CSV table of C-alpha atoms and ligand atoms in Angstrom, one decimal:
chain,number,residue,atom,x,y,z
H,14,UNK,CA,9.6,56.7,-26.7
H,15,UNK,CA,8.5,54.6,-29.3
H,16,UNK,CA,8.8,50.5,-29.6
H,17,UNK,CA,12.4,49.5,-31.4
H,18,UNK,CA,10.3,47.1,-33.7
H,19,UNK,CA,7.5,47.7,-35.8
H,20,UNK,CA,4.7,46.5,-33.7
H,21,UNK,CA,3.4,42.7,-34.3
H,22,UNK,CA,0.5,43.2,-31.8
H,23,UNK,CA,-1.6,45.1,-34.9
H,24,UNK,CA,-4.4,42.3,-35.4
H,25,UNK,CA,-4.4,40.9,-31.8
H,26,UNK,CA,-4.7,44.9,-30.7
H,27,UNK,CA,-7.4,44.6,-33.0
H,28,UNK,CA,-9.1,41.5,-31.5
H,29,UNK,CA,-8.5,42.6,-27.8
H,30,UNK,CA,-11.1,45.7,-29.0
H,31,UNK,CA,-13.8,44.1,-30.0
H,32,UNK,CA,-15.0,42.8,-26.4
H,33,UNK,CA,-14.4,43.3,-22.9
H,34,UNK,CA,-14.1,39.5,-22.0
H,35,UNK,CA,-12.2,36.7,-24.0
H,36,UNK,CA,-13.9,33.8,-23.2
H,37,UNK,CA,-10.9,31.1,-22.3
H,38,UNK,CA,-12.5,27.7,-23.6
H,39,UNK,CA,-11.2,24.1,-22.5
H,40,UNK,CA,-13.9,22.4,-24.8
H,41,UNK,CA,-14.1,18.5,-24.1
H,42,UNK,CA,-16.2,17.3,-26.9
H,43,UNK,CA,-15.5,19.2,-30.2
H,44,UNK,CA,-19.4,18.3,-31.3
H,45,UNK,CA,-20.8,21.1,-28.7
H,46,UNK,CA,-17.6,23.7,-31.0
H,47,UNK,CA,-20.6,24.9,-33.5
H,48,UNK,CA,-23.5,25.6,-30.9
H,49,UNK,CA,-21.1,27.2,-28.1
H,50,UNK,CA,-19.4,29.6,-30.7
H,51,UNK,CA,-22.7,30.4,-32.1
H,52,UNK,CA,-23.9,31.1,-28.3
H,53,UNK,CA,-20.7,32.8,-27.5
H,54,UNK,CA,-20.6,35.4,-30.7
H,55,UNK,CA,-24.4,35.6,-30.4
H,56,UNK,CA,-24.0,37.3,-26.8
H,57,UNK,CA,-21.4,39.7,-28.2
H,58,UNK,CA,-18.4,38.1,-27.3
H,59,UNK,CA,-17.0,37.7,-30.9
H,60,UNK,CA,-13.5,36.9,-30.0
H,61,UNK,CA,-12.7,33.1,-28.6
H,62,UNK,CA,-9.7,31.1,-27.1
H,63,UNK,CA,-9.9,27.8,-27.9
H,64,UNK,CA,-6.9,26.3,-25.5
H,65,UNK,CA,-4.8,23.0,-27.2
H,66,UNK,CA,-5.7,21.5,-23.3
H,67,UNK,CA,-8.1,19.0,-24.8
H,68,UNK,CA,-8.0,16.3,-27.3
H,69,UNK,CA,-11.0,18.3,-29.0
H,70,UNK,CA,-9.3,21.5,-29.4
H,71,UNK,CA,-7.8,21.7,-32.5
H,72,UNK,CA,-11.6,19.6,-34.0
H,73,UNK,CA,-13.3,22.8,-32.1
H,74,UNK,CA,-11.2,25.6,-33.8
H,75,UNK,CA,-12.1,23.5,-37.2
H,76,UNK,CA,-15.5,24.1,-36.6
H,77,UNK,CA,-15.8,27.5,-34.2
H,78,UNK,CA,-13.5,28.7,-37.4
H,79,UNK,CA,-16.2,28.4,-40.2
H,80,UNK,CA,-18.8,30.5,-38.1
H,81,UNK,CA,-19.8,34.0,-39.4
H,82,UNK,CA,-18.7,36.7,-37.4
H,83,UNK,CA,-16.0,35.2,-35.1
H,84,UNK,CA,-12.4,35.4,-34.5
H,85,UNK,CA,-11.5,32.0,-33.3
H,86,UNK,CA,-8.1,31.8,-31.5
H,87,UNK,CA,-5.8,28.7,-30.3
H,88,UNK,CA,-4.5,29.4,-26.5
H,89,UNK,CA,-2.1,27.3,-24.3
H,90,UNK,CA,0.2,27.4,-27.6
H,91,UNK,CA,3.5,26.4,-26.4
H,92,UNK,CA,5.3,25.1,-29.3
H,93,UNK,CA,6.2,26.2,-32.8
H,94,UNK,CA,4.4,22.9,-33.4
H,95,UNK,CA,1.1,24.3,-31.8
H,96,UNK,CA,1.1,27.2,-33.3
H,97,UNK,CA,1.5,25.2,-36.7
H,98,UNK,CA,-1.2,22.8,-36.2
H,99,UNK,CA,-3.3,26.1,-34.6
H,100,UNK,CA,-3.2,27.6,-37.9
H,101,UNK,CA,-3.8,24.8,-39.7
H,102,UNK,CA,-6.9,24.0,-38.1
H,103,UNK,CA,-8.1,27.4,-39.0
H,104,UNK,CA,-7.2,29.2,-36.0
H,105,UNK,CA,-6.7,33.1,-36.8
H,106,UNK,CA,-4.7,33.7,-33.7
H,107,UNK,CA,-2.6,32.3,-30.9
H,108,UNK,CA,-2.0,33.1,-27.2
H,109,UNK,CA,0.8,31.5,-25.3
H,110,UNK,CA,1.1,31.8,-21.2
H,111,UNK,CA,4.6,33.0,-22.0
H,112,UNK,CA,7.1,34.1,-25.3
H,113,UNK,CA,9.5,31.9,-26.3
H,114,UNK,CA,11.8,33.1,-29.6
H,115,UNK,CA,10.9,29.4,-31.3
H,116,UNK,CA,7.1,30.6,-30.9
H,117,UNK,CA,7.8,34.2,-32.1
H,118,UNK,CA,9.4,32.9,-35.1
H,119,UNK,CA,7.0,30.5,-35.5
H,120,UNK,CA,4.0,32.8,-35.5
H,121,UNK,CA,5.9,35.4,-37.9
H,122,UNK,CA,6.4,32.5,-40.8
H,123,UNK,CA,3.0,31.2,-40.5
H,124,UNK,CA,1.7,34.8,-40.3
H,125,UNK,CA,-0.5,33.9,-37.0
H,126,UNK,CA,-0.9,37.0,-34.9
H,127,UNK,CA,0.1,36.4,-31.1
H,128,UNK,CA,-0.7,37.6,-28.1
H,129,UNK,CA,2.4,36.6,-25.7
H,130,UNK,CA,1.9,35.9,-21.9
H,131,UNK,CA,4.2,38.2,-19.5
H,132,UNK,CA,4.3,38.5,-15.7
H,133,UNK,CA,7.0,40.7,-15.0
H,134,UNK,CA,8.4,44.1,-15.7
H,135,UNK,CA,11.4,42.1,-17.7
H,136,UNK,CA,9.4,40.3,-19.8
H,137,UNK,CA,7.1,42.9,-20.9
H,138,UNK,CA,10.3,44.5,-21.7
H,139,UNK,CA,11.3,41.7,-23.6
H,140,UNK,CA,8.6,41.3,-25.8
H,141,UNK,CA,8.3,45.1,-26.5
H,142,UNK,CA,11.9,44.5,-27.7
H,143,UNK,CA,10.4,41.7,-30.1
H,144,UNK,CA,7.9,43.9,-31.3
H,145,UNK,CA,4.4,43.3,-29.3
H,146,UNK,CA,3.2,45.9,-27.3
H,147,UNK,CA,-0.1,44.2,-26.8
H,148,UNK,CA,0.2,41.4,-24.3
H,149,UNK,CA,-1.6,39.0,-22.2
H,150,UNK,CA,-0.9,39.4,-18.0
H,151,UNK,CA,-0.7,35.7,-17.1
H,152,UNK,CA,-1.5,34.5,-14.6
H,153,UNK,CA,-2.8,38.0,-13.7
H,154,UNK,CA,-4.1,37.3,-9.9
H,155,UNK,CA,-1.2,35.3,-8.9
H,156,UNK,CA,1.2,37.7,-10.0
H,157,UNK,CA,0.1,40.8,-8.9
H,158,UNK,CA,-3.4,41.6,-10.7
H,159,UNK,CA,-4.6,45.4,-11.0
H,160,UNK,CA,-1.4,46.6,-8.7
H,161,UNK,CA,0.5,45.0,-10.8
H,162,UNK,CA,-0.5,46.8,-14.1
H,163,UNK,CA,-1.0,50.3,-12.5
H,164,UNK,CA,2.5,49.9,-12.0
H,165,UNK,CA,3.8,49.0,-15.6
H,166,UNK,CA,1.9,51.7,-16.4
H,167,UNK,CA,4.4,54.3,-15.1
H,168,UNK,CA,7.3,52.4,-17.4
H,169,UNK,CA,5.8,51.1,-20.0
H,170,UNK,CA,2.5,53.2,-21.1
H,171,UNK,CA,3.1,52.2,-24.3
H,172,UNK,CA,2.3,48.5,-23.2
H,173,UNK,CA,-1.2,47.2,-22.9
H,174,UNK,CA,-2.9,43.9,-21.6
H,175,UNK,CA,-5.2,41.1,-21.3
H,176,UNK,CA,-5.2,40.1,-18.5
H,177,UNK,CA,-5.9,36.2,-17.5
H,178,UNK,CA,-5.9,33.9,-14.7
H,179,UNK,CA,-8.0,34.3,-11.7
H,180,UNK,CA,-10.1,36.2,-12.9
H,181,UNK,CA,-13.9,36.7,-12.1
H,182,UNK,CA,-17.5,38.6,-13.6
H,183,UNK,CA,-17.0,40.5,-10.3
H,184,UNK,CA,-13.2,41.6,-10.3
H,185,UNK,CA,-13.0,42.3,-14.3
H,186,UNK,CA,-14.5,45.6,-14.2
H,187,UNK,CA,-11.8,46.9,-11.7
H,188,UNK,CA,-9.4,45.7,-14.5
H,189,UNK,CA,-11.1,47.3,-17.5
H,190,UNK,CA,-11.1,50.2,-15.5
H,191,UNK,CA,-7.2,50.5,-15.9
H,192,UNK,CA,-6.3,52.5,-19.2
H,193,UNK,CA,-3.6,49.9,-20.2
H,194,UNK,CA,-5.9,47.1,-19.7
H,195,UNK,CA,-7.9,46.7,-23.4
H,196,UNK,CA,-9.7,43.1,-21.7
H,197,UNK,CA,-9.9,40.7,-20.1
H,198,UNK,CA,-9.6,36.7,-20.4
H,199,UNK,CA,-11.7,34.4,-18.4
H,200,UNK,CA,-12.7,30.8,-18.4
H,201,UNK,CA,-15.8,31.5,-16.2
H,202,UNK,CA,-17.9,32.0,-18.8
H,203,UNK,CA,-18.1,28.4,-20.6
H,204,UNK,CA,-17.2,26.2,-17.8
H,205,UNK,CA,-16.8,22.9,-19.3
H,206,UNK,CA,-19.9,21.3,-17.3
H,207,UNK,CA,-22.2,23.4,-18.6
H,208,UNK,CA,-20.7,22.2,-22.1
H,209,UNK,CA,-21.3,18.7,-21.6
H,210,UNK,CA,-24.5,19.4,-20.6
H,211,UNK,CA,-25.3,21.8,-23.5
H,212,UNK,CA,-26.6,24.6,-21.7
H,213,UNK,CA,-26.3,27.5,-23.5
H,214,UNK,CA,-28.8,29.8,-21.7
H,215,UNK,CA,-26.3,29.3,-18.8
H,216,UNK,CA,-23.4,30.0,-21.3
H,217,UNK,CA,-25.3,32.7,-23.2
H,218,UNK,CA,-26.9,34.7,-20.0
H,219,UNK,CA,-23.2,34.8,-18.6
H,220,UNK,CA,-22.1,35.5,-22.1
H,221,UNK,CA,-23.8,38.5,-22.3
H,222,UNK,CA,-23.0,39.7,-19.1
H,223,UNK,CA,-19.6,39.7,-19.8
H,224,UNK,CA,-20.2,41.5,-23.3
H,225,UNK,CA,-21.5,44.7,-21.3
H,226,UNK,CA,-19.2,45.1,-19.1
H,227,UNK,CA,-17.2,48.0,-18.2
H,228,UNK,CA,-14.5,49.5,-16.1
H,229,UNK,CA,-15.8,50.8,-13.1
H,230,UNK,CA,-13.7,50.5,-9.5
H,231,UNK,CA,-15.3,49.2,-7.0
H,232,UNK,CA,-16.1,51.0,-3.9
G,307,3PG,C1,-6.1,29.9,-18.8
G,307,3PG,O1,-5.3,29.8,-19.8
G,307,3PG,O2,-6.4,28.9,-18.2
G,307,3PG,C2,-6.6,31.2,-18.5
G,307,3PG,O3,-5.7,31.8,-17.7
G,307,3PG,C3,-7.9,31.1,-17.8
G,307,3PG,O4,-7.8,31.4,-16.4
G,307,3PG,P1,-9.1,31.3,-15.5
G,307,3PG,O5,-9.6,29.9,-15.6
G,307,3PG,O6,-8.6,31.7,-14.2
G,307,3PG,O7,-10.1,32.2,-16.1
């Protein structure tokens, strides 16, 4: 069976491809954006949530936005107006931790791709009625994790994920290992100390740890 809509997942099905691990970035100080996108793509992790949970956020897309060889992505968009001010800080995507039609429609007029939160069997069914077939699991421990998405995969194959929330350098190859699972979100990888105190070997070592993983289950 085949979605009702044509799919509006294309680009962030795209984006979810390119790497294993999202990095999920709460940036406090939008004057360390440049240097930790430029550690962050250098590792091989290309794609980057930036989340509007800081008063630097939309300053950090601005600059994370005019680096070569990144996709730079506004998360924690809950508003049509987030999404607005997203794409108008130069944000080339948005992720929300749910769907709301007033951020659908939003996204479609401004043309921002977006990857909608679900965490239940209804409201993946929901946005697949909307037209996205390529959706975030949030918050993917809490509700259910790896069980949760084997068993979507039985009614909805045609549905994959990104799964966020709770996650961890140990537990995300057990995810990646799921065939409806393209990758994986994570905040681990840039934790905002480690920001302030501009260590980007920290950054960059996990960085590229996360950019070769795979899915393997563990024993
Ligand atoms: C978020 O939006 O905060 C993400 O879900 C990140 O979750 P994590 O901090 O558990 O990786």
């Amino acid at each position: 069976m085949t979605s009702l809509t044509p799919s509006r997942s294309d680009h962030t099905r795209y984006l979810c491809g390119l790497a294993p691990v999202i990095p999920v970035l709460v940036i406090p100080d939008a004057a360390v954006a440049a240097d930790l996108g430029r550690t962050l793509i250098g590792a091989g992790l290309p794609v980057l949530e930036v989340t509007l949970r800081s008063d630097a956020a939309l300053d950090a897309i601005r600059a994370m936005a005019a680096l070569p060889g990144g996709h730079v992505g506004a998360g924690t968009v809950l508003s049509a107006d987030d999404a607005r001010r997203a794409k108008d800080h130069g944000a080339t995507f948005a992720v929300s931790p749910g769907l709301t039609d007033a951020i659908a429609a939003a996204c479609e007029d401004l043309d921002l791709p977006l990857l909608p939160g679900v965490a239940t069997a209804t409201e993946a069914m929901a946005a697949r009625d909307m037209g996205f077939d390529m959706l975030k699991l949030f918050p993917a421990e809490a509700v259910g994790g790896r069980a949760l998405l084997k068993a979507l995969a039985g009614p909805l194959p045609q549905l994959s994920f990104c799964p966020t929330g709770g996650i961890t350098t140990a537990t995300a190859p057990d995810y990646l290992a799921l065939a409806n699972v393209t990758c994986v979100g994570g905040s681990w990888i840039a934790p905002e100390a480690d920001q302030r105190a501009r260590d980007w070997d920290a950054i960059g070592g996990r960085a590229r740890a996360a950019a070769s993983l795979q899915g393997q289950v563990s024993p």
